[in-house]
XYZ file of C-alpha atoms in Angstrom:
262
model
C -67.753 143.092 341.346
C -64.359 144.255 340.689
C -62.940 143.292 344.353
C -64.124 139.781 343.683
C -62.858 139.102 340.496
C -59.091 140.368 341.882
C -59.317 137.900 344.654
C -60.673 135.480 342.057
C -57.491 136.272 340.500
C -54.876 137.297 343.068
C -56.167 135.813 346.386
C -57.852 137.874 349.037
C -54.200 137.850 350.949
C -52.604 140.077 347.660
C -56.111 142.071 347.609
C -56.240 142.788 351.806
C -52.939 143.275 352.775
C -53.757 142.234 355.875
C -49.961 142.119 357.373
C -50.427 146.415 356.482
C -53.314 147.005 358.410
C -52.004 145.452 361.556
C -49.094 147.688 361.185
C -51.476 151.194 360.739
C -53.170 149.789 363.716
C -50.138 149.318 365.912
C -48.768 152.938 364.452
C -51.995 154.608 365.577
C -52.110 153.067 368.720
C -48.786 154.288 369.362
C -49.287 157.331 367.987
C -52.579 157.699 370.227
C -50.512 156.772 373.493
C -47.923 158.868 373.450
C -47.172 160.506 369.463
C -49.914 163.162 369.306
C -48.526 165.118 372.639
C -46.246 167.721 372.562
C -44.287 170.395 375.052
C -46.567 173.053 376.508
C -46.379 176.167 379.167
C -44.497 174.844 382.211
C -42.660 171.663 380.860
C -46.542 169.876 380.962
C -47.247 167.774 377.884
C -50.258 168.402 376.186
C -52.194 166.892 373.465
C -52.255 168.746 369.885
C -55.309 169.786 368.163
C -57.678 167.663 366.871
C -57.161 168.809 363.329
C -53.886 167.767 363.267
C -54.529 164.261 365.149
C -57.378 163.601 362.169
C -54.402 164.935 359.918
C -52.476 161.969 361.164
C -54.541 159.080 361.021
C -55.513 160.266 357.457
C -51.691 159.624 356.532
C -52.270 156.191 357.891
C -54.934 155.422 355.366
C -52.931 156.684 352.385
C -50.111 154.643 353.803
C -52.276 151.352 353.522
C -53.203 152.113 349.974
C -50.020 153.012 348.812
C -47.831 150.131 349.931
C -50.616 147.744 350.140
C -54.771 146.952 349.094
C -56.882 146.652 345.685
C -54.657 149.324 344.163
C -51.332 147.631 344.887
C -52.576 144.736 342.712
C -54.446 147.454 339.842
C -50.738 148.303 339.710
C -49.340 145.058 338.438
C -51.762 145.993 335.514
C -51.675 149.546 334.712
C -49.547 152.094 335.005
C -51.863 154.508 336.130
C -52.630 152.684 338.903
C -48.975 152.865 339.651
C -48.809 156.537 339.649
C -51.707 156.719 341.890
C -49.673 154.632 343.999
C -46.880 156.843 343.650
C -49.150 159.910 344.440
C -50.378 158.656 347.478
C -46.832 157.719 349.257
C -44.978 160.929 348.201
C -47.481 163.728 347.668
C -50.080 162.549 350.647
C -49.188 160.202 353.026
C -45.310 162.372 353.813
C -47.264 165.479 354.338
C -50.067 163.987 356.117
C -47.827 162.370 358.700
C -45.333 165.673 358.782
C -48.897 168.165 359.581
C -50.292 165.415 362.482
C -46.403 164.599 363.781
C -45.057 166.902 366.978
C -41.903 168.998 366.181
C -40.182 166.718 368.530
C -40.882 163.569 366.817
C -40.355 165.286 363.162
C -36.678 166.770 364.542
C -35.597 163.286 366.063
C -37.003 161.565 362.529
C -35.379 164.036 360.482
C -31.579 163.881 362.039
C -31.740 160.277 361.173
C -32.392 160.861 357.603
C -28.544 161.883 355.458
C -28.774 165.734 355.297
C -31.336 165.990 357.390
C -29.952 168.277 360.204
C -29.025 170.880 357.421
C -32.749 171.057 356.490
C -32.927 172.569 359.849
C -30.183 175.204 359.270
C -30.618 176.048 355.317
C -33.108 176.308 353.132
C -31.750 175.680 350.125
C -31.106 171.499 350.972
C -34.889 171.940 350.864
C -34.696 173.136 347.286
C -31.895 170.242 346.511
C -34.192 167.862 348.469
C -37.263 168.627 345.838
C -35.422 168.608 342.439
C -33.460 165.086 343.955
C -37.036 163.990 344.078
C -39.267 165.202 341.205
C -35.973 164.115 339.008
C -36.126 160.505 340.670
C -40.125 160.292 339.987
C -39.408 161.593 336.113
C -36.707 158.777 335.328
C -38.818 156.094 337.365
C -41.221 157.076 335.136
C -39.889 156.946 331.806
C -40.896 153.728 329.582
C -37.861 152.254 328.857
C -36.438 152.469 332.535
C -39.599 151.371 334.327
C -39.375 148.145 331.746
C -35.374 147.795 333.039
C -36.237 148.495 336.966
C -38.882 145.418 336.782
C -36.129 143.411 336.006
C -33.835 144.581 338.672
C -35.074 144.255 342.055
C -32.426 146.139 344.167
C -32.050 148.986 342.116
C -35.806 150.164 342.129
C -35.842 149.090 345.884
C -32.952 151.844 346.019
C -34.671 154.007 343.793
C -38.179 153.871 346.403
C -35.758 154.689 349.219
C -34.435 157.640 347.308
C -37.866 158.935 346.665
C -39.006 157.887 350.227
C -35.931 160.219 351.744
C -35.826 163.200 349.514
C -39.577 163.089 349.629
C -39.704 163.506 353.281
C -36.767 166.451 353.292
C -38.662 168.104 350.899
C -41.927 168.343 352.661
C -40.716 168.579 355.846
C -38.513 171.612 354.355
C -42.220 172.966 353.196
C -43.487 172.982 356.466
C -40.449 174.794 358.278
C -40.304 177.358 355.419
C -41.759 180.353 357.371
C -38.293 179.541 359.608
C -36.150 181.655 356.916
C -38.683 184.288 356.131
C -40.373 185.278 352.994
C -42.905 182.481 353.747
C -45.612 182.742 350.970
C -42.409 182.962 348.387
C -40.940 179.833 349.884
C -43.612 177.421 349.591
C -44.444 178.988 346.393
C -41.244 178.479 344.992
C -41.272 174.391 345.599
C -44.721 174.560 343.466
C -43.287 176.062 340.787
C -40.074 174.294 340.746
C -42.168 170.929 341.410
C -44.439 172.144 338.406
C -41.461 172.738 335.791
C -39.645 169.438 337.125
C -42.697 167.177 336.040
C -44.046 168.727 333.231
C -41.540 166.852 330.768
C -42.536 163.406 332.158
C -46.249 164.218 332.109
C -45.608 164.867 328.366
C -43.625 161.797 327.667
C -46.500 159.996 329.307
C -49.280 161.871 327.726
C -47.265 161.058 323.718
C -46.621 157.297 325.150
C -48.746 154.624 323.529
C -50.572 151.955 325.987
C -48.400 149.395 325.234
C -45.097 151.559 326.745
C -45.802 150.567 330.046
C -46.100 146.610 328.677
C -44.890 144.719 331.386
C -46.907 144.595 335.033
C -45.493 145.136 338.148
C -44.377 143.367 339.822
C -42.466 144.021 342.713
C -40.480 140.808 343.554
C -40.431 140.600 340.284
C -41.739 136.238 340.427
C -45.412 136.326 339.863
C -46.462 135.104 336.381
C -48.518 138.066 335.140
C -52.240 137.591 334.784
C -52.066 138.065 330.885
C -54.899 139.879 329.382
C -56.524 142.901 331.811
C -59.012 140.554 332.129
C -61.177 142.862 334.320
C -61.648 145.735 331.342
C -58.697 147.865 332.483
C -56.688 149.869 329.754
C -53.168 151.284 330.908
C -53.575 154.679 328.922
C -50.197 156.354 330.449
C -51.729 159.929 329.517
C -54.506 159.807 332.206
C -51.003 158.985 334.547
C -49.155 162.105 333.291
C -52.245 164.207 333.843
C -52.785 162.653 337.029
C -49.456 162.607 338.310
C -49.567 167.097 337.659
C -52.984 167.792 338.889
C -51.698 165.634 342.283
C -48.844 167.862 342.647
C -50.475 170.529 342.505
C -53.233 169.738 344.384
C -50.761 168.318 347.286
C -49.002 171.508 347.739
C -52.032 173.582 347.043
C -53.890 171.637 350.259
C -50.566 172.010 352.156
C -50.098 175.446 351.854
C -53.647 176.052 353.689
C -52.790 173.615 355.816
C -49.545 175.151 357.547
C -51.621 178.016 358.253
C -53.237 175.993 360.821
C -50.766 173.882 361.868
């Protein structure tokens, strides 16, 4: 099987993550003792809806398999992987967390973030939020700078953090739209824009041979690559591209329906 062979290759430490899943656990339980309550009639704290709770620990599993597991070490070896990666941390775990966090915990999280009290006063840092981060995903993604960033530890650690940030502005923006009116043309305006903003990238990707994407990565950037994708899988950066705009969609598709709920 598959699993085997990568801890043949990797060790079951690289494959398990284990160090991750201790920190989901301790995050849920936290988030079970006293994260999933929020202000009710009288000053009483009460618990939110289910929905929303499930919502929660949902992120938590997208944020083990996008910092950590089998696909962390499928994206040493293929970029498509990578984007998968990328997929889960920006376009599902954020939103996720945002749609199972109470508004208290979001407003105390987003004041620490730079810019992040303006989100609560103007929309259009949301808007400046989104193109900061579809731009940061397109130039991540381009060949010849995802080569360069393997090489350069603290610059794509900077680049992550920039994603991480304007990521989270931009979703938590999405959620608080129906706070300056015009709802439905609100969130439908960050699809679009999202839409336009990765299209270019998805066809750079699509017209990029499998050897583009040639070295693996490798985060700290010291592991001796495995050579050969000795386990039969191709980096074909098109099926990234495509995956990368179907996610996007899909992500704010879901969230849409899900603020009507929430």
């Amino acid at each position: 099987m598959l699993v085997f062979l990568l801890v043949e290759l990797y060790g079951w430490h690289a494959v398990l993550t284990p160090e991750l899943l201790v920190v989901a656990a301790g995050i849920a339980l936290l988030y079970a003792k006293a994260g999933n309550i929020q202000p009710g009639r009288e000053g009483v704290f009460v618990a939110i809806p289910w929905n929303r709770q499930a919502l929660f620990y949902a992120g938590l599993v997208c944020f083990y398999f996008g910092y950590g597991g089998f696909l962390s070490v499928l994206a040493k070896e293929s970029i498509d992987f990578y984007v998968l990666q990328l997929c889960i941390r920006y376009l599902c775990m954020i939103p996720l967390f945002l749609a199972g966090l109470p508004v208290w915990i979001r407003n105390a999280l987003l004041s620490r973030l730079p810019g992040g009290c303006r989100v609560l006063r103007n929309d259009r840092y949301g808007l400046f939020a989104e193109l900061v981060f579809f731009l940061l995903l397109s130039v991540l993604l381009l060949p010849i700078v995802f080569n360069v960033l393997l090489k350069i530890v603290i610059l794509r650690f900077m680049v992550h953090i920039g994603l991480l940030a304007s990521a989270w502005l931009m979703w938590e923006y999405f959620f608080r739209a129906e706070r300056f009116g015009r709802l439905w043309n609100n969130r439908k305006k960050l699809l679009v824009l999202g839409s336009i903003l990765l299209f270019p990238i998805c066809m750079v990707m699509a017209g990029s041979s499998a050897v583009a994407y040639s070295h693996p990565q490798f985060i700290l950037c010291i592991s001796k690559p495995v050579g050969a994708i000795q386990y039969g899988i191709v980096s074909k950066s098109a099926s990234g591209g495509v995956l990368l705009m179907v996610a996007q969609q899909l992500s704010f598709n879901l969230a849409i329906r899900v603020t009507r709920s929430v």
